[in-house]
Coordinates of N, CA and C in Angstrom, one line a residue:
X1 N -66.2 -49.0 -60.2 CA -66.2 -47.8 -61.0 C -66.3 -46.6 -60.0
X2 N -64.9 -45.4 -60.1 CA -65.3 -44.3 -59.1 C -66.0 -43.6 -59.9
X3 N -66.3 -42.7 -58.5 CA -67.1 -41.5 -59.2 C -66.0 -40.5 -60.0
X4 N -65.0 -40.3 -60.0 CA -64.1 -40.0 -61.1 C -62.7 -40.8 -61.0
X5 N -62.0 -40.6 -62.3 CA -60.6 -41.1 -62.4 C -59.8 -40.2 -63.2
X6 N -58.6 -40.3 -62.9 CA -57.7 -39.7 -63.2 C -57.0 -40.0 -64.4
X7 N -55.9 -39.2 -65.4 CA -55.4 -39.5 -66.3 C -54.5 -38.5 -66.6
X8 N -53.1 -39.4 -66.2 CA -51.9 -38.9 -66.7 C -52.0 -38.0 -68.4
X9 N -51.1 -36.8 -68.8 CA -50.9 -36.1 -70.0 C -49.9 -34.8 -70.0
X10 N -49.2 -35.6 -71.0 CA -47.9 -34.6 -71.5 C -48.4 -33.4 -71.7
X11 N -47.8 -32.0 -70.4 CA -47.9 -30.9 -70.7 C -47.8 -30.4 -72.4
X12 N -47.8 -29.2 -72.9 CA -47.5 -28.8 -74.3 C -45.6 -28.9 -74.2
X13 N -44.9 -28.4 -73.3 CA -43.3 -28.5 -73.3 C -42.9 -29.7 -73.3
X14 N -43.8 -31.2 -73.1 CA -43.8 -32.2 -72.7 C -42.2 -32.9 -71.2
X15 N -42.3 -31.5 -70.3 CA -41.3 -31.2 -69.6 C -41.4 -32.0 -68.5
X16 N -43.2 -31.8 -68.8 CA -43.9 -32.7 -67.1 C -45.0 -33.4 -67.6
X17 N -45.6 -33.8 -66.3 CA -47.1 -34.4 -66.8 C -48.3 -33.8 -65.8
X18 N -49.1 -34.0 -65.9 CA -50.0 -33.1 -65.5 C -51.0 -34.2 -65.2
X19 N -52.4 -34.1 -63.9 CA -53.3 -35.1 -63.7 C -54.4 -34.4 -64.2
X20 N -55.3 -34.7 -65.1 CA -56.8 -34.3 -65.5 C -57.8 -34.8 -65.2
X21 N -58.9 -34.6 -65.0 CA -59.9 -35.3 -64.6 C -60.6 -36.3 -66.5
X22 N -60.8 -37.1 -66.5 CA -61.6 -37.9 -67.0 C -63.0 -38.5 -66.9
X23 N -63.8 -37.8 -66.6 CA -65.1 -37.9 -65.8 C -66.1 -38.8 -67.1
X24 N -66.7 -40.1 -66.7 CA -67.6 -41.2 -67.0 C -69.1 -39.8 -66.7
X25 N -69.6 -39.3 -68.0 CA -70.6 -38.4 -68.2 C -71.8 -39.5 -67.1
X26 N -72.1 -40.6 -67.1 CA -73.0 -41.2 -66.2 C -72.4 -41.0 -64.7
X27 N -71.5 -40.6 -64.3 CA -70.8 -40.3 -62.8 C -71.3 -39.1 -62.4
X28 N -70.6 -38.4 -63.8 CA -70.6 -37.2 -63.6 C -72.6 -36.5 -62.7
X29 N -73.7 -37.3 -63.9 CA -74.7 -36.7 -63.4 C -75.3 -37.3 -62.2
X30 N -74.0 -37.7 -60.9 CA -74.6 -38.0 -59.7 C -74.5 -36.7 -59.2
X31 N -74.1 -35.5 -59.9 CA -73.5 -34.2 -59.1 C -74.7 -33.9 -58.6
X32 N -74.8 -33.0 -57.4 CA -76.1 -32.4 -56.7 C -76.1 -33.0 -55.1
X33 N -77.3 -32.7 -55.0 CA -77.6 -32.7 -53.5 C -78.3 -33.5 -52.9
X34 N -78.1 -34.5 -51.9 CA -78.9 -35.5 -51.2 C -79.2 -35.2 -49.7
X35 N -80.3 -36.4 -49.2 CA -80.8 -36.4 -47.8 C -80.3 -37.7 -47.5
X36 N -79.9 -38.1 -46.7 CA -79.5 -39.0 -46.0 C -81.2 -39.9 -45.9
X37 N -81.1 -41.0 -46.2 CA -82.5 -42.1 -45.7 C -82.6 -42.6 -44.8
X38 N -82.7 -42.0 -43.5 CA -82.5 -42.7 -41.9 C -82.9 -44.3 -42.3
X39 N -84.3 -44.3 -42.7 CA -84.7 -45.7 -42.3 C -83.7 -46.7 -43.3
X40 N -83.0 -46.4 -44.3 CA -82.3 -47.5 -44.7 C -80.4 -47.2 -45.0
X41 N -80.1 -46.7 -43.3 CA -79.0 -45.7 -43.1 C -78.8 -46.5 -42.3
X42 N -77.6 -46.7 -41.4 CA -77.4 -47.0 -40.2 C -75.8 -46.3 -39.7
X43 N -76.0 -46.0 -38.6 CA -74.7 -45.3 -37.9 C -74.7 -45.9 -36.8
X44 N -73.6 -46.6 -36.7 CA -73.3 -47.6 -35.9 C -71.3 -47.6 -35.1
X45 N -71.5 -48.2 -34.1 CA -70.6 -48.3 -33.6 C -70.1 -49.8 -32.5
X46 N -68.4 -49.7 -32.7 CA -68.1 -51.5 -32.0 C -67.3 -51.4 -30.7
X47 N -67.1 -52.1 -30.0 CA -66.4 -51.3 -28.9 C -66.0 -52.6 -27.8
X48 N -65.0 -53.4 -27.3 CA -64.3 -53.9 -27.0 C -64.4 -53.7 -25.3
X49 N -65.6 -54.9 -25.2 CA -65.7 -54.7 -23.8 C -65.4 -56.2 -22.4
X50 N -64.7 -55.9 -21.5 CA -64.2 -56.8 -20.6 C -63.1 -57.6 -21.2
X51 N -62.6 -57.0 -22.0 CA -60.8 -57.3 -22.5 C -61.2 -58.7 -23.4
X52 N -62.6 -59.1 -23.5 CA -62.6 -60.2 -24.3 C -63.5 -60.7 -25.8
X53 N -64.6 -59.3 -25.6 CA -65.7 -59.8 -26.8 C -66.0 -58.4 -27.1
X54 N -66.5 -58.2 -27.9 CA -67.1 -56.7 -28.9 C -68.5 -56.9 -28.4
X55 N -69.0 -55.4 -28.2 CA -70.4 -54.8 -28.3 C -70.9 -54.6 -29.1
X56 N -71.6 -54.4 -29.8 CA -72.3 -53.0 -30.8 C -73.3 -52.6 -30.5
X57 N -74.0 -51.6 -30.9 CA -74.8 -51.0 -31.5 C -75.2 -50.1 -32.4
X58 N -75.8 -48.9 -32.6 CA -76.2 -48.1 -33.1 C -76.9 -47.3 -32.9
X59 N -76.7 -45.8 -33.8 CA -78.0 -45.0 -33.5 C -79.8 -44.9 -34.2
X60 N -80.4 -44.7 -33.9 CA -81.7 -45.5 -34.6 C -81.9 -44.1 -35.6
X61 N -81.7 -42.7 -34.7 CA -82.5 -41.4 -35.0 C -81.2 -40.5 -35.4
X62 N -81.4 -40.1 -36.6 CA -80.0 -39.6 -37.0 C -80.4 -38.7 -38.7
X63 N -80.0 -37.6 -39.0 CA -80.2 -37.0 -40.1 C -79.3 -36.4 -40.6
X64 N -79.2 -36.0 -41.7 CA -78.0 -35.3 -42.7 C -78.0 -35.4 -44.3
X65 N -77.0 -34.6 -44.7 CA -76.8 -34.0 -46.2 C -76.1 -34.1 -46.7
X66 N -75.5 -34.5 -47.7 CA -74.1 -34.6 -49.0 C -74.6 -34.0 -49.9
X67 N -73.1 -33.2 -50.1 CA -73.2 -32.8 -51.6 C -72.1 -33.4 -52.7
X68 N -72.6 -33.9 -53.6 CA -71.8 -34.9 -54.6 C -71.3 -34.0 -55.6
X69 N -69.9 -34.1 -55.6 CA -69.8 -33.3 -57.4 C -68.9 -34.5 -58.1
X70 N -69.3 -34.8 -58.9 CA -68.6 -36.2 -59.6 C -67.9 -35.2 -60.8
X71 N -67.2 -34.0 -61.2 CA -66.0 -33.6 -61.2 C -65.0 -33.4 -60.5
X72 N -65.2 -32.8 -59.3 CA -64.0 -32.4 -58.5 C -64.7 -32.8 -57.1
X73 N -63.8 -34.4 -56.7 CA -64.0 -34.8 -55.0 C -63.9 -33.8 -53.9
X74 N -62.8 -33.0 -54.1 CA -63.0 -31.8 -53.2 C -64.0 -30.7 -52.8
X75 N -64.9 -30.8 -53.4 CA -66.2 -30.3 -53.5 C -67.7 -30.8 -53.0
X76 N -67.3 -32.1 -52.7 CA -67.8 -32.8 -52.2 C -68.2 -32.4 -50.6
X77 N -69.2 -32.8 -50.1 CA -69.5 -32.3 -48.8 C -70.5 -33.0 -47.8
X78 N -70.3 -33.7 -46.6 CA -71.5 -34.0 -45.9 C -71.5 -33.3 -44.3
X79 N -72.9 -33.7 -44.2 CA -73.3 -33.5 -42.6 C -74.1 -34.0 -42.1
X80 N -73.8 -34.4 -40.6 CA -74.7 -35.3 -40.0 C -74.7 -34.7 -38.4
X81 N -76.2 -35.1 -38.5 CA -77.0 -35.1 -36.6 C -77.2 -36.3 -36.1
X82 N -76.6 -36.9 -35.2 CA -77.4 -37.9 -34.5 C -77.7 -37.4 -33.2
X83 N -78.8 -37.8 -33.2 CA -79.4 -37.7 -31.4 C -79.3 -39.0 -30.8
X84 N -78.4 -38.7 -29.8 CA -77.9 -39.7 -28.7 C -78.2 -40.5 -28.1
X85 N -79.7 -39.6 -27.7 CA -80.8 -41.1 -27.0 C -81.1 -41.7 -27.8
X86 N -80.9 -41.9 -28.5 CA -81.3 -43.0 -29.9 C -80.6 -44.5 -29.6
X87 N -79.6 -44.4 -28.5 CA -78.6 -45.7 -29.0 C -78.9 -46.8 -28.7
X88 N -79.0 -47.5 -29.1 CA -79.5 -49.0 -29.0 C -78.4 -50.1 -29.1
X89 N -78.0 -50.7 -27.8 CA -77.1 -51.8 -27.9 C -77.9 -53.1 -27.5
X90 N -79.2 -53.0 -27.9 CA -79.7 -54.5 -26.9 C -80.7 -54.8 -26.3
X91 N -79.8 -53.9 -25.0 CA -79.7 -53.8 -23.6 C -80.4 -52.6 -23.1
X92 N -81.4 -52.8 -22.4 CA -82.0 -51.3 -22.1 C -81.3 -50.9 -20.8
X93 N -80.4 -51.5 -20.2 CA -79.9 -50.9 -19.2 C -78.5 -49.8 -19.2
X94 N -77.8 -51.0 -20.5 CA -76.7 -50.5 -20.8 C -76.9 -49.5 -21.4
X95 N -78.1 -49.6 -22.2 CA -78.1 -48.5 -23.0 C -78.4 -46.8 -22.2
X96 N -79.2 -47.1 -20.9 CA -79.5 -46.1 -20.1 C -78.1 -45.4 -19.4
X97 N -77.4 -46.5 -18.9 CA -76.0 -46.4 -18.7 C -75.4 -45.4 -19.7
X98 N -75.0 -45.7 -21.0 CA -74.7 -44.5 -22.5 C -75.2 -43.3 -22.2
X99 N -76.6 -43.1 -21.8 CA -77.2 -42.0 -21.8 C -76.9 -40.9 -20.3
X100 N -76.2 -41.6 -19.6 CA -76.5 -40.6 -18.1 C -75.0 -39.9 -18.4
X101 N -74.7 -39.5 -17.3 CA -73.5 -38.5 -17.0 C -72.3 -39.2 -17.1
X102 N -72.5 -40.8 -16.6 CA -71.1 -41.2 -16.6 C -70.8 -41.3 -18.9
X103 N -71.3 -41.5 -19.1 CA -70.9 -41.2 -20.8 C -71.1 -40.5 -21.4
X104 N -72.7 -40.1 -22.0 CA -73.1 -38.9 -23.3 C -73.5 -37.9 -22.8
X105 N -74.5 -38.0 -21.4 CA -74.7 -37.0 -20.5 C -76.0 -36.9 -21.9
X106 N -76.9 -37.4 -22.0 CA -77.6 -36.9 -23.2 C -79.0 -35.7 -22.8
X107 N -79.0 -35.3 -21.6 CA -80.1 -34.3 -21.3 C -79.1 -33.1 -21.8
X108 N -78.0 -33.2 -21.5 CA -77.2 -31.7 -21.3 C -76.5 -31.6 -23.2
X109 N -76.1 -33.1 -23.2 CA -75.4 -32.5 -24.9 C -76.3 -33.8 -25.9
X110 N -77.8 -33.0 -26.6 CA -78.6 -34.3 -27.2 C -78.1 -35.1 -28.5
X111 N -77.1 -33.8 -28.9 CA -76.7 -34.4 -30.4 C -75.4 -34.3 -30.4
X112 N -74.7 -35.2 -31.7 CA -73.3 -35.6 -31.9 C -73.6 -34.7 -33.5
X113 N -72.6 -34.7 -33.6 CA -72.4 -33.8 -35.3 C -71.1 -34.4 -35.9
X114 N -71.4 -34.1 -37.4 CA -70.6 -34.0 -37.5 C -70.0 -33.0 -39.2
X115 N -69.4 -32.5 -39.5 CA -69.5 -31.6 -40.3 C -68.3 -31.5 -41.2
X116 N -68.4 -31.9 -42.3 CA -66.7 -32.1 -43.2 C -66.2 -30.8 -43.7
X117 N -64.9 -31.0 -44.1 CA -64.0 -29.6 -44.1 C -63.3 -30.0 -45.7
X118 N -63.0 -31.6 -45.8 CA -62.4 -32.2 -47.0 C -62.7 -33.1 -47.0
X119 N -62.6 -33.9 -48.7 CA -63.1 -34.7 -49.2 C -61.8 -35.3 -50.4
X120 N -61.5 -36.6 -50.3 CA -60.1 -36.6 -51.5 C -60.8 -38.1 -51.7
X121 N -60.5 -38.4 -53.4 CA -60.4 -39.4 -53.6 C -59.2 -40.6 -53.3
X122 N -59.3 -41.6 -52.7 CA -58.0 -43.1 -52.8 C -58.1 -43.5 -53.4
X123 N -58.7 -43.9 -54.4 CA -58.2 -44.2 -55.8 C -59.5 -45.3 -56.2
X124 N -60.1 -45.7 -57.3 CA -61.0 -46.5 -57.5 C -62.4 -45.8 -56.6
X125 N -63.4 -46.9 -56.1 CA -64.3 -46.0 -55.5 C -64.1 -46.0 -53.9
X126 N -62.6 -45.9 -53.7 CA -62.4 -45.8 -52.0 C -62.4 -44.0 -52.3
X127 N -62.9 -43.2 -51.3 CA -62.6 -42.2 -50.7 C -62.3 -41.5 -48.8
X128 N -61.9 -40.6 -49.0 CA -62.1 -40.2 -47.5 C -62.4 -38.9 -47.4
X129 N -63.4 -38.8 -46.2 CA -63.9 -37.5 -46.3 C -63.1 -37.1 -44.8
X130 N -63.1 -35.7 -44.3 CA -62.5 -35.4 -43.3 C -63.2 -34.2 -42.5
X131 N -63.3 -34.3 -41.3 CA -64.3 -33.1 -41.3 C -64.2 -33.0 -39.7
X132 N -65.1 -32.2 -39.1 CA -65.1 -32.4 -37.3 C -66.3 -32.9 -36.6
X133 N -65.4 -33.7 -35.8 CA -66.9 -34.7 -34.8 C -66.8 -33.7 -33.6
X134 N -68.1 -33.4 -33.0 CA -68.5 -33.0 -32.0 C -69.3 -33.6 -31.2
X135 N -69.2 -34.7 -30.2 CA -69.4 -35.0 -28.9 C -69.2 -34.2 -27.5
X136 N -70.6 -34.3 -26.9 CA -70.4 -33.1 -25.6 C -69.8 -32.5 -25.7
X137 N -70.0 -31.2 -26.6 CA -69.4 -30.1 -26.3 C -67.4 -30.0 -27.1
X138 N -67.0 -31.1 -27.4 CA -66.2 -31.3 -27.7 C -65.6 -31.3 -29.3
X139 N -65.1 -30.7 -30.1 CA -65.0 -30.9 -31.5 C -63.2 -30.9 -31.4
X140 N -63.3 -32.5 -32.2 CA -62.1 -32.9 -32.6 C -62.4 -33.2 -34.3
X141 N -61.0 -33.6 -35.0 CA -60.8 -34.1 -36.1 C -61.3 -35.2 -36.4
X142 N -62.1 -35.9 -37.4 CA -61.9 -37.1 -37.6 C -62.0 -37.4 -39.1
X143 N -61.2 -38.2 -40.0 CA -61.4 -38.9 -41.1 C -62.1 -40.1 -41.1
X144 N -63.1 -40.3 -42.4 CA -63.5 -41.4 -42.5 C -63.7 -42.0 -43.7
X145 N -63.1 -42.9 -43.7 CA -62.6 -43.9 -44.7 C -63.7 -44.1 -45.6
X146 N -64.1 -44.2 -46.9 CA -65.3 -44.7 -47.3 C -65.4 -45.7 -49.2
X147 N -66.4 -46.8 -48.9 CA -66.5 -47.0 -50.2 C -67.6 -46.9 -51.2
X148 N -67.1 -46.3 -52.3 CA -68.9 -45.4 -53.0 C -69.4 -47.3 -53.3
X149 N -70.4 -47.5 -53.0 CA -71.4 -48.5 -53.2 C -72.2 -48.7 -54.8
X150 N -72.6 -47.9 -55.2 CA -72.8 -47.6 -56.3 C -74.1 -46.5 -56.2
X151 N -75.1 -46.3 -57.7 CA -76.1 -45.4 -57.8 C -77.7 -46.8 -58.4
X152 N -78.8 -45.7 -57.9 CA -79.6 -46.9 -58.6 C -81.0 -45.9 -58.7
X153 N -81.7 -46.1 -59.3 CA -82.9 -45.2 -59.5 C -84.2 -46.7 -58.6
X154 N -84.9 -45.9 -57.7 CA -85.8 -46.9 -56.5 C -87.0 -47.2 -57.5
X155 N -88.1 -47.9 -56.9 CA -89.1 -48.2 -57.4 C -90.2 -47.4 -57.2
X156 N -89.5 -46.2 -56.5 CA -90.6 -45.0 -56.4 C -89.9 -43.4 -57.1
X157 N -88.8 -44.0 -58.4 CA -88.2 -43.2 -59.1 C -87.5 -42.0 -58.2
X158 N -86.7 -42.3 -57.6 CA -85.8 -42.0 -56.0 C -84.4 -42.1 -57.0
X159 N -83.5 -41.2 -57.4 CA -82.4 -41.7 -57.6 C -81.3 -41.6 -56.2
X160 N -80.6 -43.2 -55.9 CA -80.1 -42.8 -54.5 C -78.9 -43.4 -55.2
X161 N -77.9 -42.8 -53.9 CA -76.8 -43.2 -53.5 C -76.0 -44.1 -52.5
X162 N -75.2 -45.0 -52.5 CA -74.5 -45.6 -51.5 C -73.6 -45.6 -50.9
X163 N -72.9 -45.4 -49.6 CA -71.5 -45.7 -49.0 C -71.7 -46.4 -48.1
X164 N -70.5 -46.5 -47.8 CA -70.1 -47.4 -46.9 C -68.4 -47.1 -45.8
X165 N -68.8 -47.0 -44.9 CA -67.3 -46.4 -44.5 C -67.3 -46.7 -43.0
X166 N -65.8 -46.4 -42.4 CA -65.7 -46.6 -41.6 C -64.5 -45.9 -40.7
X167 N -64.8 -45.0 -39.4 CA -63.7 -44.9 -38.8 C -63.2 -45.1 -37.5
X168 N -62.1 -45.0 -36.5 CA -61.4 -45.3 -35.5 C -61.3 -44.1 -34.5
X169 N -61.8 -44.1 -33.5 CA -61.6 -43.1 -32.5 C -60.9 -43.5 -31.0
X170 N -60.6 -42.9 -30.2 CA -60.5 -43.0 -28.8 C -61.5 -41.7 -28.2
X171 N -62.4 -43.0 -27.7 CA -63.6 -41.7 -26.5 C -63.4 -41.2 -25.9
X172 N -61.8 -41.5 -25.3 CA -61.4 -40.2 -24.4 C -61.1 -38.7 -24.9
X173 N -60.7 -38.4 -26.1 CA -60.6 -37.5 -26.7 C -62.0 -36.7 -26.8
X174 N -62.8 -37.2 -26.2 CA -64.0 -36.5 -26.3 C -64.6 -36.5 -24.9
X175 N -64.1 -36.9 -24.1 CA -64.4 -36.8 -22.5 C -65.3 -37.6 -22.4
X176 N -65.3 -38.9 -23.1 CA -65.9 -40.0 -23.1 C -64.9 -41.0 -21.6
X177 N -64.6 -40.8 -20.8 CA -63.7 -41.5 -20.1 C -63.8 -42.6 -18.8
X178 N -65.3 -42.5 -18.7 CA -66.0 -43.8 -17.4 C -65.3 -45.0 -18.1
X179 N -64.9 -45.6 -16.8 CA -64.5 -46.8 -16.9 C -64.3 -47.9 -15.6
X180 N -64.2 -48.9 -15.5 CA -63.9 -49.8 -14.5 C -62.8 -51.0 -14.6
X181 N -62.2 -50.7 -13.4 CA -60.9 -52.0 -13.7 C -61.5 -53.7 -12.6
X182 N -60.7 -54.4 -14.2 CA -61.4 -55.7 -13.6 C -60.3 -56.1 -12.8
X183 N -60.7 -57.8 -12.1 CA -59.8 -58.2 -11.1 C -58.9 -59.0 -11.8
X184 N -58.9 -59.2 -13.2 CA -58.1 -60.0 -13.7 C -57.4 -59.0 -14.6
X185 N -57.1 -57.7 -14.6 CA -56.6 -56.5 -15.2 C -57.3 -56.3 -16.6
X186 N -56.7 -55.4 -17.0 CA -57.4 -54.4 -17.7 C -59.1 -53.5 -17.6
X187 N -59.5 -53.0 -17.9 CA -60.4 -52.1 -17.9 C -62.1 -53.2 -18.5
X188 N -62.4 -52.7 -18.2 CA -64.3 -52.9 -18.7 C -64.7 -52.1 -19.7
X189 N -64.3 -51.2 -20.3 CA -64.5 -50.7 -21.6 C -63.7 -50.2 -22.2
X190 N -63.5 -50.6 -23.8 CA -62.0 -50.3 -24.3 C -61.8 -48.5 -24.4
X191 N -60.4 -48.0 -24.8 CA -61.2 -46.7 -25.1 C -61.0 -46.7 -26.6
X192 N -60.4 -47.4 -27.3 CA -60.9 -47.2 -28.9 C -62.2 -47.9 -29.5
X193 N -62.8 -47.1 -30.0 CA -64.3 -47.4 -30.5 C -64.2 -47.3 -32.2
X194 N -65.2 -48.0 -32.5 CA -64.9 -48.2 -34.2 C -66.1 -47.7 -34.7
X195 N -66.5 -46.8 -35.0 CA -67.4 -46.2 -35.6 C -68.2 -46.6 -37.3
X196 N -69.2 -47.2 -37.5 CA -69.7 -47.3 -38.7 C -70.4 -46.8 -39.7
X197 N -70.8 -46.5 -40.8 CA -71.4 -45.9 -41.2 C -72.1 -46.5 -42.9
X198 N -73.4 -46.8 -42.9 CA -74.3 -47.5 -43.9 C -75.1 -46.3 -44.8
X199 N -74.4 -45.6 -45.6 CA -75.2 -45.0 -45.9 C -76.2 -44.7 -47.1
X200 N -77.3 -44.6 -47.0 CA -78.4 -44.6 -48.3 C -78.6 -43.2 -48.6
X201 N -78.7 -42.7 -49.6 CA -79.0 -40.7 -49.7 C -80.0 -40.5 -51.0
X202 N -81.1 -40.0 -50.9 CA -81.6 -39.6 -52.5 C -81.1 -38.2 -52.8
X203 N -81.4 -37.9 -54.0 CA -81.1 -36.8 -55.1 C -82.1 -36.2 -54.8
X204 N -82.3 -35.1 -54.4 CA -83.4 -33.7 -54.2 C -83.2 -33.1 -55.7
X205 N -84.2 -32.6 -56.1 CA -84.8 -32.1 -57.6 C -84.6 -30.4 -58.0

């Protein structure tokens, strides 16, 4: 069930047709404003390392806002902070690695952002939002893919929300570009990274 659907109808000349919104009154009253629930949130990322097996991890420490309008998706809005030293792959070395100059540089740039511009429905509860990632200093485009999870009222009368989504980057577009070449060719870190995103959000009153 999306948060809205559409429905074809014969203009009055019946010359054309026209798209209306059809809005499920229980959708509709997800409209308003949320907080992001770090602790049952996750922003995560996968990444293709020594030409043969996948990394992950994630960021632990991370905050942000949406605004839902379950009339019009375009209206729709989010934003997010992650702080950098937060990343956790494991590995406390690697992870120190992430943090110095050859990657995030995280004394000099602490936080990543990111800030939407547009929001469209794909039809059912897929949407995408679109908006700008900023890494060091850097603000490029990114879309991301997402699917509404559904709505649920908590056991501490919390009404939250769910997504789920996912997008595709290359970290060199962000001056993400350390790398090492092995003796059997190719590189030690891919440069496309897959970025995740788990998200939980309550309704502010």
């Amino acid at each position: 069930m999306g948060l809205f659907t559409r429905r074809a109808q014969d203009t009055t000349d019946a010359a054309t047709a026209v798209a209306t919104l059809d809005v499920d009154p229980a959708l509709a009253a997800l409209t308003g404003d949320y907080v992001i629930d770090a602790s049952h949130s996750s922003i995560g990322f996968t990444v293709r390392h020594a030409m043969v097996t996948n990394v992950r991890g994630a960021f632990a420490d991370h905050e942000g806002t949406l605004h839902l309008d379950g009339a019009d998706p375009s209206r729709s809005t989010a934003s997010i902070d992650v702080k950098i030293a937060s990343v956790d792959t494991g590995i406390g070395d690697r992870d120190g690695h992430l943090r110095s100059g050859d990657f995030f540089d995280t004394e000099t740039f602490p936080l990543m952002t990111f800030r939407s511009t547009e929001a469209e429905q794909l039809g059912g509860d897929k949407y995408r939002i679109t908006g700008e990632l900023t890494i060091k200093a850097v603000t490029r485009p990114l879309s991301i893919d997402l699917e509404f999870g559904g709505s649920a009222t908590d056991v501490y009368g919390n009404e939250r929300v769910g997504f789920e989504g996912s997008a595709e980057i290359l970290r060199s577009d962000w001056g993400l570009t350390w790398n090492a070449a092995l003796e059997t060719g190719g590189v030690m870190v891919s440069d496309k990274v897959k970025l995740t995103f788990d998200i939980s959000a309550i309704k502010q009153a």
